[in-house]
CSV table of C-alpha atoms in Angstrom, one decimal:
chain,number,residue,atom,x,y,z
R,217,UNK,CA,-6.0,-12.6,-7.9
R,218,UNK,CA,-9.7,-13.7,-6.9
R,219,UNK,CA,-12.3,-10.8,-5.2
R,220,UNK,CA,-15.4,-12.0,-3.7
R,221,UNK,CA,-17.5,-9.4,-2.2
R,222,UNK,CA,-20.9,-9.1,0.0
R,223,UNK,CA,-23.0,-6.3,-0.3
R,224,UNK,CA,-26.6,-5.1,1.1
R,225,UNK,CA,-28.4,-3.2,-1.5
R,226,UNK,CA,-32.5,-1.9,-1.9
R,227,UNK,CA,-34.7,-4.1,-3.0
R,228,UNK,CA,-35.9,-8.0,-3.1
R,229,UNK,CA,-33.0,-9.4,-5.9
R,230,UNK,CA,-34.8,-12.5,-7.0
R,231,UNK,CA,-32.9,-15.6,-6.2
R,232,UNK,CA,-32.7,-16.5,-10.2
R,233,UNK,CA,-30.8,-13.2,-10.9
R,234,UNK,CA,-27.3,-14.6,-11.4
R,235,UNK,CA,-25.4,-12.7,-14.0
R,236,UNK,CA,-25.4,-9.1,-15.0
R,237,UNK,CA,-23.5,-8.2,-18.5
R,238,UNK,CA,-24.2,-4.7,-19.1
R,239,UNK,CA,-21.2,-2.9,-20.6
R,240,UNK,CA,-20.0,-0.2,-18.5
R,241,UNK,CA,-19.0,3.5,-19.8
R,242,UNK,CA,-16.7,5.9,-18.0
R,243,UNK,CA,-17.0,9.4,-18.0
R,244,UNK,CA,-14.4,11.3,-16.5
R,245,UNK,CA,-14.5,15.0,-15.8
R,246,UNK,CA,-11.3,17.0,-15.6
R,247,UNK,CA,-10.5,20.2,-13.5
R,248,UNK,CA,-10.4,23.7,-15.8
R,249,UNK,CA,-7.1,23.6,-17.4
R,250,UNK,CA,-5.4,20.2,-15.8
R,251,UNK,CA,-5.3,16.7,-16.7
R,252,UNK,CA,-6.5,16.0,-13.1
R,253,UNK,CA,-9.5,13.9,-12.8
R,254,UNK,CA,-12.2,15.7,-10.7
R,255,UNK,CA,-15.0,13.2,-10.7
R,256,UNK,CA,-15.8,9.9,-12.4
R,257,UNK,CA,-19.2,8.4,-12.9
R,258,UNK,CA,-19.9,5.3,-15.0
R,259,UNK,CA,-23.2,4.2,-16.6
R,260,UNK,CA,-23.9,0.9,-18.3
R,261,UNK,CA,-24.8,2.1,-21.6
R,262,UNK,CA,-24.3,0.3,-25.1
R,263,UNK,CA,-21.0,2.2,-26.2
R,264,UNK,CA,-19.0,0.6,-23.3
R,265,UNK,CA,-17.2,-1.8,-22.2
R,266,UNK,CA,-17.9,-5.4,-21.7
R,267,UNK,CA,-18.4,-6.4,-17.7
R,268,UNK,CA,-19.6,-9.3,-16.1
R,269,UNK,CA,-20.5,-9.5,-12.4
R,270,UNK,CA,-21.8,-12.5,-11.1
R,271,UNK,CA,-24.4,-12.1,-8.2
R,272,UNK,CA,-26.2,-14.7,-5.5
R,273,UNK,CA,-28.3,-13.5,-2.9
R,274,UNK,CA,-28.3,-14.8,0.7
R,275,UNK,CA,-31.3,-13.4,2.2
R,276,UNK,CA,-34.3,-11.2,1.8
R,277,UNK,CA,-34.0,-8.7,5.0
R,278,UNK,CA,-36.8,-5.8,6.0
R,279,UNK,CA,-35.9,-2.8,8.1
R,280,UNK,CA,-39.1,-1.5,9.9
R,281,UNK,CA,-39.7,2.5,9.7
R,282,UNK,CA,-42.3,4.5,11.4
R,283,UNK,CA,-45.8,5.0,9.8
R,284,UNK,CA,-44.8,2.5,6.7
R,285,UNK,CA,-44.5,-0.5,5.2
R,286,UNK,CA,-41.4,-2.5,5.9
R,287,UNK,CA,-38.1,-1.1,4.0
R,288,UNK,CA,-36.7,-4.4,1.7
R,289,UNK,CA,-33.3,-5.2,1.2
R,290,UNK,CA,-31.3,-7.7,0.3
R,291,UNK,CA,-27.9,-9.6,0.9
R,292,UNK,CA,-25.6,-10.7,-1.7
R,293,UNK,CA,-22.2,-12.0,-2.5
R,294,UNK,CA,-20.6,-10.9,-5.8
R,295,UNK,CA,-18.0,-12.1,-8.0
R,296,UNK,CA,-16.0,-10.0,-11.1
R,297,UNK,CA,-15.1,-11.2,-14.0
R,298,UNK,CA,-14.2,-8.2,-15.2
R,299,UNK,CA,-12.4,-5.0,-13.1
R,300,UNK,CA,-14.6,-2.1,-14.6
R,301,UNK,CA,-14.3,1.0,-12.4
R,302,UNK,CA,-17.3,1.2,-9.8
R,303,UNK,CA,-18.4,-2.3,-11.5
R,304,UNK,CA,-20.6,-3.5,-8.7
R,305,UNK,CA,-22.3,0.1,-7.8
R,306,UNK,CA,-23.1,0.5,-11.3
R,307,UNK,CA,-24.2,-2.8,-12.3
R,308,UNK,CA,-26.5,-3.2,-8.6
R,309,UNK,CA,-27.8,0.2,-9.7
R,310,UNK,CA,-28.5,-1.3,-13.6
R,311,UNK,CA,-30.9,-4.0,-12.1
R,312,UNK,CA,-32.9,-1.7,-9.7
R,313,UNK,CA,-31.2,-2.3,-6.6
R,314,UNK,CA,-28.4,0.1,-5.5
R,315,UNK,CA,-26.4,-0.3,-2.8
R,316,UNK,CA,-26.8,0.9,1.0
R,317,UNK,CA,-25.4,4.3,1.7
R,318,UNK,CA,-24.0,4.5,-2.1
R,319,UNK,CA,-23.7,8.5,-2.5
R,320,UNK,CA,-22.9,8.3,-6.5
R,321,UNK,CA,-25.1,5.6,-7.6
R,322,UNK,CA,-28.0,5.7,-4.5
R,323,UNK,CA,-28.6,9.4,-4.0
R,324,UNK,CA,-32.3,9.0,-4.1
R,325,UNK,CA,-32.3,6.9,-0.4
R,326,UNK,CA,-28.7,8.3,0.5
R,327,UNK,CA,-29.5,10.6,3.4
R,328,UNK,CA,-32.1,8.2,4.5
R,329,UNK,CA,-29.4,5.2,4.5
R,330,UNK,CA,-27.0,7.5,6.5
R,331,UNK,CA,-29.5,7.5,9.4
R,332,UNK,CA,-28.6,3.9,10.1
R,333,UNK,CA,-25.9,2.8,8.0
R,334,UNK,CA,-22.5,5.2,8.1
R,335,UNK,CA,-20.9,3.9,5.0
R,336,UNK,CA,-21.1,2.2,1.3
R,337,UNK,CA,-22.2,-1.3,2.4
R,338,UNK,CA,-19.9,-3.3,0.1
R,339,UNK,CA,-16.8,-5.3,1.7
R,340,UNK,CA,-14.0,-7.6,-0.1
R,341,UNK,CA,-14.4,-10.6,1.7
R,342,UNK,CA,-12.5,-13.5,0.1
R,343,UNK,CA,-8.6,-12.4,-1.7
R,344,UNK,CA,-7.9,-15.9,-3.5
R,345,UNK,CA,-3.9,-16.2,-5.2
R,346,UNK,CA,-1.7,-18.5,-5.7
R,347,UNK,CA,1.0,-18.4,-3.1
R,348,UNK,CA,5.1,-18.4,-4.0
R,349,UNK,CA,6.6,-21.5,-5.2
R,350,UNK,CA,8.9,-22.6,-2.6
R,351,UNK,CA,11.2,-22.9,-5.4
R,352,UNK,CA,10.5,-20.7,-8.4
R,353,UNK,CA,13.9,-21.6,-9.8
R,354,UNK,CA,13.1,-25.0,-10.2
R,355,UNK,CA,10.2,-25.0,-11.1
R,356,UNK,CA,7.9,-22.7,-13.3
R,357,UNK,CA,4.3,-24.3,-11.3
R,358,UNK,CA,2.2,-22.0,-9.4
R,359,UNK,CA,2.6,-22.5,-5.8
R,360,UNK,CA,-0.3,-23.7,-3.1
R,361,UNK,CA,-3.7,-21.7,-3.6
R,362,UNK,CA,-4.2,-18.9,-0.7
R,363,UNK,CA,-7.9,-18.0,0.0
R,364,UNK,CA,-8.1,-15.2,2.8
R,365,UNK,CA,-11.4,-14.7,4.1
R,366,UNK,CA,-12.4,-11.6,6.4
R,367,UNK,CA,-15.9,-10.9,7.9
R,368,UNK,CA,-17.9,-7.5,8.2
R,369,UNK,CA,-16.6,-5.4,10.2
R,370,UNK,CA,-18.3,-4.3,13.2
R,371,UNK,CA,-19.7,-0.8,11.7
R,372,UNK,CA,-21.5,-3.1,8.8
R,373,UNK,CA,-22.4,-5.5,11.3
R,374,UNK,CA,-24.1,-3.1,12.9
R,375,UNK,CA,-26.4,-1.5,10.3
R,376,UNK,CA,-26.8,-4.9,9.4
R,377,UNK,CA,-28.5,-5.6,12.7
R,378,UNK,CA,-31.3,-3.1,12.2
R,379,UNK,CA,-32.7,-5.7,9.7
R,380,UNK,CA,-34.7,-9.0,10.2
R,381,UNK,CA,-34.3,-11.9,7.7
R,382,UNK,CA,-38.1,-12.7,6.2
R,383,UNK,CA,-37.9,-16.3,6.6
R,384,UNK,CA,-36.1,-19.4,7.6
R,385,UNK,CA,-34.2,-19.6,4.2
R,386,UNK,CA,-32.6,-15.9,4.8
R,387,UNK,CA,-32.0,-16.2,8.5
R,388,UNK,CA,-29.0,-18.9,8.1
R,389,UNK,CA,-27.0,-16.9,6.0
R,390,UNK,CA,-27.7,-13.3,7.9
R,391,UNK,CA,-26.7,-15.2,11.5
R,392,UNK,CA,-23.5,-16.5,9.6
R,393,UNK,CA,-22.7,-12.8,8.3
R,394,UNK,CA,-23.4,-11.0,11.7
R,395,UNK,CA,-21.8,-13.6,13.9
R,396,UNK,CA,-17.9,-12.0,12.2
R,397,UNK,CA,-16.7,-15.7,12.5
R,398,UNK,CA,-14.0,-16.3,9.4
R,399,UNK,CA,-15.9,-20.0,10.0
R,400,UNK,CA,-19.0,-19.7,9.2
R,401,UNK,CA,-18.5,-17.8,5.5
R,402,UNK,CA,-18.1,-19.4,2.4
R,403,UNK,CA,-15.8,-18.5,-1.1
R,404,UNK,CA,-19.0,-17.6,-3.9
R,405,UNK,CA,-19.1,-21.3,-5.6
R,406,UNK,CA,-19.4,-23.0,-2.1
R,407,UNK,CA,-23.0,-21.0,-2.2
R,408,UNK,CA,-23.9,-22.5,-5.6
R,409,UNK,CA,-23.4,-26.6,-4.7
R,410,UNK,CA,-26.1,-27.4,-7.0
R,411,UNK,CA,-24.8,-25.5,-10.0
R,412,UNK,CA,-21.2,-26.6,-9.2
R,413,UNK,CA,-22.3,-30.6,-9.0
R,414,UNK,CA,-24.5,-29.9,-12.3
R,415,UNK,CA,-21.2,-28.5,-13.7
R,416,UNK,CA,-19.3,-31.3,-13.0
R,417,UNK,CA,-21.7,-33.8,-14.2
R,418,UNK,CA,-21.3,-32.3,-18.0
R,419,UNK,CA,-17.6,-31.6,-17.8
R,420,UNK,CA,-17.2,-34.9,-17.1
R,421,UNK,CA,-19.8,-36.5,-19.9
């Protein structure tokens, strides 16, 4: 099974910032006496374990506050190759941009972000899996590829309004992402046609 996700975290996330590898630690505390897990925070830290989460940001958005500059932010779409616990929060968080309304990993702008945002601004938008064979007895193929694709939902859509893309480049794929039209999203390599017509080239010399 295939997760995509989008995600508005702090902060500008330059455009070449692709791939993040750091390996992710969990720490886990346990209640007095119990094997019952209390809380669990993760850090990317050099004893853990291997992760990869690939990253490609859509726009560069600003937020406008009172007696200040501009607030920046950014919107990506993510893709695991790995499923460490809290992978995205932690690896966001890593690079210097933690998500929107992210009380574990954001606590420094968390009551700020609740002001306008009511959740943890990360969504699973694409489920890709290869459906049932229509006749796994016969055959041991996988059946027909499934990709599922759900927008925001309204409440995201909403905070997501309070920003303004900075220029042309950012405003096409912020319209596409408030609009909550299944039509107008994309699966993660459909935003990368460059890179996927470069890879093609050298598979196929």
């Amino acid at each position: 099974v295939d997760k995509e996700y989008v995600a508005l975290v702090h902060g500008w996330v330059p455009p070449e910032t692709r791939e993040i590898h750091g390996r992710i630690r969990v720490d886990k505390k346990k209640a007095p006496n119990s094997r019952r897990t209390i809380s669990t925070i993760c850090s990317v830290a050099p004893n853990g374990k291997p992760s990869f989460t690939e990253v490609y940001t859509l726009s560069h958005l600003e937020r406008a506050v009172e007696n200040g500059e501009p607030e920046k932010y950014s919107l990506v779409v993510l893709k695991l190759h790995t499923g460490r616990t809290h992978q995205i929060r932690v690896h966001m968080q890593s690079i210097g941009h933690p998500l929107v309304c992210d009380s574990k990993y954001g606590q420094e702008m968390y009551a700020a972000d609740q002001t306008w945002c009511e959740r943890n601004f990360l969504h699973t938008y694409h489920l890709g899996f290869n459906d049932t064979p229509d006749e796994p007895a016969v055959s041991a193929q996988p059946g027909k590829p499934v990709d599922m694709l759900c927008p925001l939902p309204k409440d995201l859509r909403q905070a997501l309004s309070t920003l303004k893309p900075i220029d042309d480049k950012s405003a096409q794929p912020y319209e596409d992402w408030m609009s909550g039209e299944v039509s107008r999203l994309k699966l993660f390599e459909e935003y990368l046609p460059e890179e996927k017509e470069d890879a093609k080239k050298e598979s196929s010399s």
